[in-house]
Amino acid sequence: MGEGICDYTRFIVDLRRHMWLDGVETELRRLIWQIAVTGKYISAKIHESNRKLAGFQNLYGEEQLSLDRSSDEILKNQLQYSGFVREYASEEQDQVVEIGKGTEQYFVTADPLDGSSLVDTNLAIGTIIGIHKESIFARGRDSMVAALYITYGPLITMVYSAGKGAHEFVLNREGEYVLSQENITMKEKGSIYSPGGIRKDCSLGHCRFLEYLESERYKLRYSGGFVPDINQILIKRGGVFTYPAVQKSPNGKLRMLFELQPMAFIVEQAGGCATNGRDDILSLKIDELDQRSPVYIGSRFEVEKAKEFLSNSAA
Ligand code: AHG
Ligand code: MN
Ligand code: MN
């Protein structure tokens, strides 16, 4: 068997051992592990799903797949009995759910199934989790202690950070999350861009930024799934993802709590950055559960360039 992530001839570092070696606090280690295990159940649900609409809408008026609701149910139930989670907030719930006894130390945010619109196309989709040590209605930089995302693609991979770097694990045939990339570090500059939104609905500054990237021969990589699109930029160590302010939604499409804060936490841990076009995503205060924000996230050079184009055109 050639060298590879599941080559058993070398010391196998699985997720629990990695977090212990990294000195991650015990309850946080157990919580991250339980969420990672839940990813296996959600993956099983994806494989057996009928990919049909559930006939319900979420807080944002978006049609929910039965898979959105079942993934949310699986996560909530798993966390309810973890013993570590006081409150659970999810893209599929209308309000924050108190699932603990009121003394637990962690607050969890979830996008249980990101990329629902892609389920019928068999493209990669994901789960996004934020872990906070106090109320989620704060600045991410003050409340967040960890974040992770799971990518359901040809492989099931999980990237997590508990504030000590960003690390990727692959779920192997034995059902273990095995370390595949440790301390992922992004370059200053990448070569791919992932532009969401309809260009004709975007600001002049944003369009000029995209034209600049194209003039610099950046390659367009956009699947419509936030998780695989961000994962590609992280694994390729550079590039930029954007979902900008657009005419009908000046705050863009993506949700601060369930999508942007967790990914900003992980990307910053990998040496990248995330902004709304002016301020860091993690410096923005959360006032509403359904708060959205424009986003430019990835390697430093491109994110700074976006801020430059947006401020010049605003001047
Ligand atoms: P979700 O499936 O959780 O609602 O998220 C979908 C989001 C995100 O995954 C992606 O970046 C964006 O929607 C794509 O939007 P467009 O279809 O407008 O490109
Ligand atoms: Mn999503
Ligand atoms: Mn979702």
mmCIF file of C-alpha atoms and ligand atoms in Angstrom:
data_model
loop_
_atom_site.group_PDB
_atom_site.id
_atom_site.type_symbol
_atom_site.label_atom_id
_atom_site.label_comp_id
_atom_site.label_asym_id
_atom_site.label_seq_id
_atom_site.Cartn_x
_atom_site.Cartn_y
_atom_site.Cartn_z
ATOM 1 C CA MET A 1 0.000 0.000 0.000
ATOM 2 C CA GLY A 2 1.582 3.345 -1.012
ATOM 3 C CA GLU A 3 2.349 6.162 1.421
ATOM 4 C CA GLY A 4 -0.897 7.904 2.308
ATOM 5 C CA ILE A 5 -3.163 9.255 5.001
ATOM 6 C CA CYS A 6 -4.281 5.777 6.029
ATOM 7 C CA ASP A 7 -0.862 4.134 5.821
ATOM 8 C CA TYR A 8 -0.803 2.151 9.055
ATOM 9 C CA THR A 9 2.967 1.784 8.992
ATOM 10 C CA ARG A 10 3.287 5.120 10.777
ATOM 11 C CA PHE A 11 2.045 6.431 14.091
ATOM 12 C CA ILE A 12 -1.663 7.137 13.595
ATOM 13 C CA VAL A 13 -2.686 10.389 15.209
ATOM 14 C CA ASP A 14 -6.400 10.385 15.619
ATOM 15 C CA LEU A 15 -8.507 13.365 16.568
ATOM 16 C CA ARG A 16 -8.700 12.682 20.306
ATOM 17 C CA ARG A 17 -4.968 12.112 20.610
ATOM 18 C CA HIS A 18 -4.237 15.251 18.581
ATOM 19 C CA MET A 19 -6.397 17.461 20.778
ATOM 20 C CA TRP A 20 -4.846 15.935 23.932
ATOM 21 C CA LEU A 21 -1.321 16.486 22.565
ATOM 22 C CA ASP A 22 -2.348 20.049 21.693
ATOM 23 C CA GLY A 23 -3.459 20.673 25.285
ATOM 24 C CA VAL A 24 -7.097 21.356 24.379
ATOM 25 C CA GLU A 25 -9.236 21.656 27.541
ATOM 26 C CA THR A 26 -10.836 18.299 28.464
ATOM 27 C CA GLU A 27 -14.522 19.164 28.088
ATOM 28 C CA LEU A 28 -13.833 21.015 24.828
ATOM 29 C CA ARG A 29 -11.922 17.975 23.541
ATOM 30 C CA ARG A 30 -14.855 15.713 24.328
ATOM 31 C CA LEU A 31 -17.340 18.141 22.787
ATOM 32 C CA ILE A 32 -15.366 18.452 19.527
ATOM 33 C CA TRP A 33 -15.044 14.671 19.427
ATOM 34 C CA GLN A 34 -18.797 14.181 19.911
ATOM 35 C CA ILE A 35 -19.565 16.659 17.123
ATOM 36 C CA ALA A 36 -17.093 14.904 14.818
ATOM 37 C CA VAL A 37 -18.798 11.576 15.543
ATOM 38 C CA THR A 38 -22.151 13.187 14.724
ATOM 39 C CA GLY A 39 -20.717 13.946 11.295
ATOM 40 C CA LYS A 40 -20.721 10.197 10.622
ATOM 41 C CA TYR A 41 -24.438 9.991 11.410
ATOM 42 C CA ILE A 42 -25.207 13.012 9.206
ATOM 43 C CA SER A 43 -23.156 11.456 6.415
ATOM 44 C CA ALA A 44 -25.203 8.257 6.740
ATOM 45 C CA LYS A 45 -28.374 10.351 6.560
ATOM 46 C CA ILE A 46 -27.110 12.037 3.363
ATOM 47 C CA HIS A 47 -26.548 8.646 1.783
ATOM 48 C CA GLU A 48 -30.025 7.383 2.640
ATOM 49 C CA SER A 49 -31.794 10.689 2.036
ATOM 50 C CA ASN A 50 -34.558 11.088 -0.486
ATOM 51 C CA ARG A 51 -33.193 14.593 -1.214
ATOM 52 C CA LYS A 52 -36.750 15.894 -1.019
ATOM 53 C CA LEU A 53 -38.134 19.126 0.409
ATOM 54 C CA ALA A 54 -39.550 18.817 3.906
ATOM 55 C CA GLY A 55 -42.387 21.233 3.213
ATOM 56 C CA PHE A 56 -41.105 23.675 5.852
ATOM 57 C CA GLN A 57 -39.188 26.945 5.667
ATOM 58 C CA ASN A 58 -36.452 28.136 8.010
ATOM 59 C CA LEU A 59 -36.052 31.517 9.721
ATOM 60 C CA TYR A 60 -34.806 32.981 6.422
ATOM 61 C CA GLY A 61 -37.817 31.799 4.432
ATOM 62 C CA GLU A 62 -35.689 29.182 2.679
ATOM 63 C CA GLU A 63 -37.251 25.848 1.795
ATOM 64 C CA GLN A 64 -35.856 23.163 4.135
ATOM 65 C CA LEU A 65 -34.864 19.749 2.888
ATOM 66 C CA SER A 66 -35.877 16.885 5.128
ATOM 67 C CA LEU A 67 -32.120 16.431 5.324
ATOM 68 C CA ASP A 68 -31.689 19.963 6.778
ATOM 69 C CA ARG A 69 -34.132 19.098 9.533
ATOM 70 C CA SER A 70 -32.854 15.587 10.219
ATOM 71 C CA SER A 71 -29.222 16.771 10.333
ATOM 72 C CA ASP A 72 -30.275 19.482 12.784
ATOM 73 C CA GLU A 73 -32.173 16.952 14.899
ATOM 74 C CA ILE A 74 -29.204 14.582 14.990
ATOM 75 C CA LEU A 75 -26.832 17.365 16.094
ATOM 76 C CA LYS A 76 -29.200 18.813 18.705
ATOM 77 C CA ASN A 77 -29.891 15.407 20.267
ATOM 78 C CA GLN A 78 -26.218 14.467 20.339
ATOM 79 C CA LEU A 79 -25.317 17.777 21.996
ATOM 80 C CA GLN A 80 -28.280 17.674 24.392
ATOM 81 C CA TYR A 81 -26.789 14.660 26.168
ATOM 82 C CA SER A 82 -23.154 15.728 25.857
ATOM 83 C CA GLY A 83 -23.208 17.380 29.279
ATOM 84 C CA PHE A 84 -21.117 20.284 27.958
ATOM 85 C CA VAL A 85 -23.576 22.421 25.981
ATOM 86 C CA ARG A 86 -25.851 25.026 27.584
ATOM 87 C CA GLU A 87 -27.438 26.491 24.422
ATOM 88 C CA TYR A 88 -27.751 25.372 20.813
ATOM 89 C CA ALA A 89 -28.398 27.797 17.967
ATOM 90 C CA SER A 90 -28.874 26.513 14.452
ATOM 91 C CA GLU A 91 -29.694 27.832 11.025
ATOM 92 C CA GLU A 92 -32.699 25.483 11.080
ATOM 93 C CA GLN A 93 -34.098 26.651 14.449
ATOM 94 C CA ASP A 94 -36.178 29.826 14.887
ATOM 95 C CA GLN A 95 -34.548 30.631 18.217
ATOM 96 C CA VAL A 96 -31.722 29.634 20.560
ATOM 97 C CA VAL A 97 -32.541 26.308 22.282
ATOM 98 C CA GLU A 98 -31.560 25.764 25.921
ATOM 99 C CA ILE A 99 -30.485 22.123 25.842
ATOM 100 C CA GLY A 100 -28.479 21.925 29.064
ATOM 101 C CA LYS A 101 -29.152 22.412 32.729
ATOM 102 C CA GLY A 102 -27.948 26.016 32.623
ATOM 103 C CA THR A 103 -24.513 25.322 34.132
ATOM 104 C CA GLU A 104 -22.678 23.892 31.105
ATOM 105 C CA GLN A 105 -19.822 25.995 29.795
ATOM 106 C CA TYR A 106 -20.296 25.896 26.010
ATOM 107 C CA PHE A 107 -22.717 27.480 23.523
ATOM 108 C CA VAL A 108 -22.813 25.841 20.079
ATOM 109 C CA THR A 109 -23.867 27.325 16.719
ATOM 110 C CA ALA A 110 -24.565 25.063 13.749
ATOM 111 C CA ASP A 111 -25.221 25.102 10.060
ATOM 112 C CA PRO A 112 -26.106 21.398 10.124
ATOM 113 C CA LEU A 113 -26.186 21.044 6.370
ATOM 114 C CA ASP A 114 -24.459 23.720 4.309
ATOM 115 C CA GLY A 115 -25.058 23.525 0.565
ATOM 116 C CA SER A 116 -28.581 22.051 0.685
ATOM 117 C CA SER A 117 -29.194 23.274 -2.851
ATOM 118 C CA LEU A 118 -26.385 20.981 -4.011
ATOM 119 C CA VAL A 119 -27.647 17.728 -2.451
ATOM 120 C CA ASP A 120 -29.429 16.674 -5.664
ATOM 121 C CA THR A 121 -26.289 17.377 -7.744
ATOM 122 C CA ASN A 122 -24.040 15.102 -5.674
ATOM 123 C CA LEU A 123 -21.522 17.932 -5.201
ATOM 124 C CA ALA A 124 -19.719 18.196 -1.859
ATOM 125 C CA ILE A 125 -21.697 19.674 1.068
ATOM 126 C CA GLY A 126 -20.815 20.286 4.691
ATOM 127 C CA THR A 127 -21.565 20.963 8.362
ATOM 128 C CA ILE A 128 -20.278 24.115 10.081
ATOM 129 C CA ILE A 129 -19.941 24.427 13.877
ATOM 130 C CA GLY A 130 -18.972 27.338 16.142
ATOM 131 C CA ILE A 131 -18.190 26.782 19.855
ATOM 132 C CA HIS A 132 -18.497 29.740 22.232
ATOM 133 C CA LYS A 133 -17.599 29.990 25.954
ATOM 134 C CA GLU A 134 -20.242 32.577 26.648
ATOM 135 C CA SER A 135 -23.342 34.040 25.026
ATOM 136 C CA ILE A 136 -23.241 34.002 21.228
ATOM 137 C CA PHE A 137 -24.547 37.602 21.201
ATOM 138 C CA ALA A 138 -21.039 39.049 21.449
ATOM 139 C CA ARG A 139 -18.046 39.589 19.202
ATOM 140 C CA GLY A 140 -16.711 36.331 17.843
ATOM 141 C CA ARG A 141 -13.226 37.270 18.965
ATOM 142 C CA ASP A 142 -14.451 37.511 22.569
ATOM 143 C CA SER A 143 -16.811 34.532 22.722
ATOM 144 C CA MET A 144 -15.404 31.868 20.374
ATOM 145 C CA VAL A 145 -13.064 29.120 21.589
ATOM 146 C CA ALA A 146 -13.252 26.651 18.691
ATOM 147 C CA ALA A 147 -14.773 25.976 15.296
ATOM 148 C CA LEU A 148 -14.936 23.061 12.895
ATOM 149 C CA TYR A 149 -16.372 22.070 9.573
ATOM 150 C CA ILE A 150 -16.977 18.666 8.035
ATOM 151 C CA THR A 151 -16.847 18.197 4.258
ATOM 152 C CA TYR A 152 -18.964 15.368 2.826
ATOM 153 C CA GLY A 153 -17.156 14.737 -0.446
ATOM 154 C CA PRO A 154 -15.317 11.765 -1.999
ATOM 155 C CA LEU A 155 -13.711 11.604 1.448
ATOM 156 C CA ILE A 156 -15.246 12.810 4.683
ATOM 157 C CA THR A 157 -12.787 15.318 6.102
ATOM 158 C CA MET A 158 -12.944 17.493 9.175
ATOM 159 C CA VAL A 159 -10.980 20.695 9.822
ATOM 160 C CA TYR A 160 -10.976 22.031 13.375
ATOM 161 C CA SER A 161 -9.286 24.690 15.417
ATOM 162 C CA ALA A 162 -9.394 25.149 19.191
ATOM 163 C CA GLY A 163 -7.224 28.247 18.943
ATOM 164 C CA LYS A 164 -3.956 26.355 18.410
ATOM 165 C CA GLY A 165 -3.760 26.172 14.639
ATOM 166 C CA ALA A 166 -6.047 24.591 12.049
ATOM 167 C CA HIS A 167 -5.788 20.855 11.351
ATOM 168 C CA GLU A 168 -7.408 18.460 8.878
ATOM 169 C CA PHE A 169 -8.502 14.893 9.586
ATOM 170 C CA VAL A 170 -9.786 12.220 7.216
ATOM 171 C CA LEU A 171 -12.396 9.671 8.280
ATOM 172 C CA ASN A 172 -10.806 6.333 7.475
ATOM 173 C CA ARG A 173 -12.371 2.988 6.674
ATOM 174 C CA GLU A 174 -12.231 2.056 10.346
ATOM 175 C CA GLY A 175 -14.335 5.098 11.240
ATOM 176 C CA GLU A 176 -11.434 6.986 12.855
ATOM 177 C CA TYR A 177 -10.606 10.614 12.144
ATOM 178 C CA VAL A 178 -6.915 10.397 11.210
ATOM 179 C CA LEU A 179 -4.670 13.482 11.086
ATOM 180 C CA SER A 180 -3.850 14.355 7.469
ATOM 181 C CA GLN A 181 -2.675 17.993 7.590
ATOM 182 C CA GLU A 182 -1.447 19.699 10.768
ATOM 183 C CA ASN A 183 -1.064 23.458 11.338
ATOM 184 C CA ILE A 184 -2.426 24.401 7.918
ATOM 185 C CA THR A 185 -0.779 27.741 7.061
ATOM 186 C CA MET A 186 -1.976 29.892 4.197
ATOM 187 C CA LYS A 187 0.426 31.727 1.898
ATOM 188 C CA GLU A 188 0.308 35.534 1.720
ATOM 189 C CA LYS A 189 -1.250 35.265 -1.752
ATOM 190 C CA GLY A 190 -3.160 32.564 -3.665
ATOM 191 C CA SER A 191 -4.314 31.921 -7.218
ATOM 192 C CA ILE A 192 -8.035 31.070 -6.990
ATOM 193 C CA TYR A 193 -11.129 33.155 -6.347
ATOM 194 C CA SER A 194 -14.630 32.043 -5.394
ATOM 195 C CA PRO A 195 -17.121 34.857 -6.195
ATOM 196 C CA GLY A 196 -20.733 34.429 -4.969
ATOM 197 C CA GLY A 197 -23.599 36.672 -5.936
ATOM 198 C CA ILE A 198 -24.737 38.035 -9.284
ATOM 199 C CA ARG A 199 -22.129 40.470 -10.571
ATOM 200 C CA LYS A 200 -24.632 42.943 -12.025
ATOM 201 C CA ASP A 201 -26.177 43.279 -8.562
ATOM 202 C CA CYS A 202 -22.834 44.167 -6.948
ATOM 203 C CA SER A 203 -21.136 47.496 -6.194
ATOM 204 C CA LEU A 204 -18.647 49.128 -8.568
ATOM 205 C CA GLY A 205 -15.823 48.514 -6.084
ATOM 206 C CA HIS A 206 -16.641 44.817 -5.872
ATOM 207 C CA CYS A 207 -16.786 44.462 -9.670
ATOM 208 C CA ARG A 208 -13.455 46.261 -10.002
ATOM 209 C CA PHE A 209 -11.975 43.874 -7.428
ATOM 210 C CA LEU A 210 -13.145 40.836 -9.439
ATOM 211 C CA GLU A 211 -11.824 42.394 -12.670
ATOM 212 C CA TYR A 212 -8.465 42.921 -10.946
ATOM 213 C CA LEU A 213 -8.303 39.249 -9.906
ATOM 214 C CA GLU A 214 -9.159 38.181 -13.457
ATOM 215 C CA SER A 215 -6.499 40.511 -14.896
ATOM 216 C CA GLU A 216 -4.048 38.787 -12.513
ATOM 217 C CA ARG A 217 -5.163 35.421 -13.979
ATOM 218 C CA TYR A 218 -6.787 34.039 -10.814
ATOM 219 C CA LYS A 219 -8.706 30.849 -11.552
ATOM 220 C CA LEU A 220 -12.431 30.834 -10.796
ATOM 221 C CA ARG A 221 -13.405 28.106 -8.331
ATOM 222 C CA TYR A 222 -17.053 28.358 -7.156
ATOM 223 C CA SER A 223 -19.314 25.388 -6.366
ATOM 224 C CA GLY A 224 -22.144 27.140 -4.489
ATOM 225 C CA GLY A 225 -21.234 25.277 -1.297
ATOM 226 C CA PHE A 226 -19.572 27.492 1.296
ATOM 227 C CA VAL A 227 -17.826 24.549 2.984
ATOM 228 C CA PRO A 228 -16.127 23.018 -0.101
ATOM 229 C CA ASP A 229 -15.393 26.495 -1.511
ATOM 230 C CA ILE A 230 -13.648 27.606 1.700
ATOM 231 C CA ASN A 231 -12.016 24.190 2.152
ATOM 232 C CA GLN A 232 -10.457 24.474 -1.311
ATOM 233 C CA ILE A 233 -8.905 27.859 -0.432
ATOM 234 C CA LEU A 234 -7.589 26.503 2.868
ATOM 235 C CA ILE A 235 -6.174 23.279 1.407
ATOM 236 C CA LYS A 236 -4.659 25.102 -1.569
ATOM 237 C CA ARG A 237 -3.178 27.502 1.037
ATOM 238 C CA GLY A 238 -4.515 30.699 -0.576
ATOM 239 C CA GLY A 239 -7.130 32.584 -2.594
ATOM 240 C CA VAL A 240 -10.282 34.440 -1.717
ATOM 241 C CA PHE A 241 -13.991 33.657 -1.288
ATOM 242 C CA THR A 242 -16.528 36.436 -1.405
ATOM 243 C CA TYR A 243 -20.265 36.741 -1.048
ATOM 244 C CA PRO A 244 -20.746 40.527 -1.266
ATOM 245 C CA ALA A 245 -23.472 43.003 -0.504
ATOM 246 C CA VAL A 246 -25.939 42.829 -3.388
ATOM 247 C CA GLN A 247 -28.798 45.167 -4.328
ATOM 248 C CA LYS A 248 -31.625 43.095 -2.807
ATOM 249 C CA SER A 249 -29.600 42.112 0.257
ATOM 250 C CA PRO A 250 -27.133 44.825 1.338
ATOM 251 C CA ASN A 251 -25.890 42.477 4.086
ATOM 252 C CA GLY A 252 -25.124 39.731 1.607
ATOM 253 C CA LYS A 253 -26.432 36.178 1.965
ATOM 254 C CA LEU A 254 -24.229 34.364 4.453
ATOM 255 C CA ARG A 255 -25.074 34.133 8.145
ATOM 256 C CA MET A 256 -22.681 35.542 10.722
ATOM 257 C CA LEU A 257 -23.320 32.980 13.481
ATOM 258 C CA PHE A 258 -23.715 29.817 11.458
ATOM 259 C CA GLU A 259 -21.317 30.292 8.543
ATOM 260 C CA LEU A 260 -19.025 33.335 8.744
ATOM 261 C CA GLN A 261 -17.768 33.365 12.347
ATOM 262 C CA PRO A 262 -16.728 29.663 12.397
ATOM 263 C CA MET A 263 -14.949 29.929 9.044
ATOM 264 C CA ALA A 264 -13.327 33.238 10.000
ATOM 265 C CA PHE A 265 -12.043 31.615 13.231
ATOM 266 C CA ILE A 266 -10.486 28.710 11.314
ATOM 267 C CA VAL A 267 -9.068 30.829 8.458
ATOM 268 C CA GLU A 268 -7.483 33.281 10.923
ATOM 269 C CA GLN A 269 -5.912 30.317 12.748
ATOM 270 C CA ALA A 270 -4.437 29.308 9.383
ATOM 271 C CA GLY A 271 -2.903 32.786 8.931
ATOM 272 C CA GLY A 272 -5.629 34.160 6.662
ATOM 273 C CA CYS A 273 -8.263 36.811 7.340
ATOM 274 C CA ALA A 274 -11.966 37.529 6.983
ATOM 275 C CA THR A 275 -13.694 40.888 6.632
ATOM 276 C CA ASN A 276 -17.061 42.377 5.746
ATOM 277 C CA GLY A 277 -15.159 44.661 3.374
ATOM 278 C CA ARG A 278 -14.092 47.020 6.122
ATOM 279 C CA ASP A 279 -13.984 45.330 9.553
ATOM 280 C CA ASP A 280 -12.867 41.852 10.659
ATOM 281 C CA ILE A 281 -15.777 39.391 10.776
ATOM 282 C CA LEU A 282 -14.724 38.343 14.305
ATOM 283 C CA SER A 283 -14.817 41.950 15.507
ATOM 284 C CA LEU A 284 -18.462 42.413 14.511
ATOM 285 C CA LYS A 285 -20.969 42.208 17.357
ATOM 286 C CA ILE A 286 -23.865 39.766 16.959
ATOM 287 C CA ASP A 287 -27.224 41.368 17.779
ATOM 288 C CA GLU A 288 -29.602 39.159 15.803
ATOM 289 C CA LEU A 289 -29.778 35.393 15.378
ATOM 290 C CA ASP A 290 -30.250 35.783 11.620
ATOM 291 C CA GLN A 291 -27.573 38.460 11.192
ATOM 292 C CA ARG A 292 -25.890 38.352 7.795
ATOM 293 C CA SER A 293 -22.790 40.071 6.453
ATOM 294 C CA PRO A 294 -20.935 40.585 3.200
ATOM 295 C CA VAL A 295 -17.729 38.552 3.358
ATOM 296 C CA TYR A 296 -14.218 38.524 1.863
ATOM 297 C CA ILE A 297 -12.257 35.609 3.351
ATOM 298 C CA GLY A 298 -8.966 33.933 2.443
ATOM 299 C CA SER A 299 -5.304 34.842 2.176
ATOM 300 C CA ARG A 300 -4.172 38.238 3.381
ATOM 301 C CA PHE A 301 -3.119 39.837 0.074
ATOM 302 C CA GLU A 302 -6.490 39.289 -1.643
ATOM 303 C CA VAL A 303 -8.594 40.309 1.359
ATOM 304 C CA GLU A 304 -6.593 43.513 1.789
ATOM 305 C CA LYS A 305 -6.941 44.176 -1.960
ATOM 306 C CA ALA A 306 -10.734 43.793 -1.678
ATOM 307 C CA LYS A 307 -10.830 46.373 1.143
ATOM 308 C CA GLU A 308 -8.767 48.733 -1.032
ATOM 309 C CA PHE A 309 -11.121 48.498 -4.028
ATOM 310 C CA LEU A 310 -14.216 48.829 -1.834
ATOM 311 C CA SER A 311 -12.904 51.893 0.022
ATOM 312 C CA ASN A 312 -11.624 53.592 -3.153
ATOM 313 C CA SER A 313 -14.987 53.229 -4.863
ATOM 314 C CA ALA A 314 -16.813 54.344 -1.725
ATOM 315 C CA ALA A 315 -14.686 57.527 -1.575
HETATM 316 P P1 AHG B 1 -27.167 26.630 3.106
HETATM 317 O O1 AHG B 1 -27.282 25.460 2.202
HETATM 318 O O2 AHG B 1 -26.713 26.264 4.487
HETATM 319 O O3 AHG B 1 -28.414 27.476 3.093
HETATM 320 O O4 AHG B 1 -25.977 27.550 2.574
HETATM 321 C C1 AHG B 1 -25.969 27.924 1.232
HETATM 322 C C2 AHG B 1 -25.051 29.089 1.057
HETATM 323 C C3 AHG B 1 -23.572 28.710 1.032
HETATM 324 O O5 AHG B 1 -23.355 27.345 1.176
HETATM 325 C C4 AHG B 1 -23.104 29.142 -0.336
HETATM 326 O O6 AHG B 1 -21.864 29.805 -0.274
HETATM 327 C C5 AHG B 1 -24.188 30.075 -0.826
HETATM 328 O O7 AHG B 1 -25.379 29.691 -0.169
HETATM 329 C C6 AHG B 1 -24.379 29.942 -2.302
HETATM 330 O O8 AHG B 1 -25.332 30.906 -2.664
HETATM 331 P P2 AHG B 1 -25.735 31.014 -4.219
HETATM 332 O O9 AHG B 1 -26.537 29.790 -4.515
HETATM 333 O O10 AHG B 1 -26.525 32.297 -4.269
HETATM 334 O O11 AHG B 1 -24.452 31.089 -5.000
HETATM 335 MN MN MN B 2 -24.976 27.383 4.863
HETATM 336 MN MN MN B 3 -27.653 25.058 5.908
#
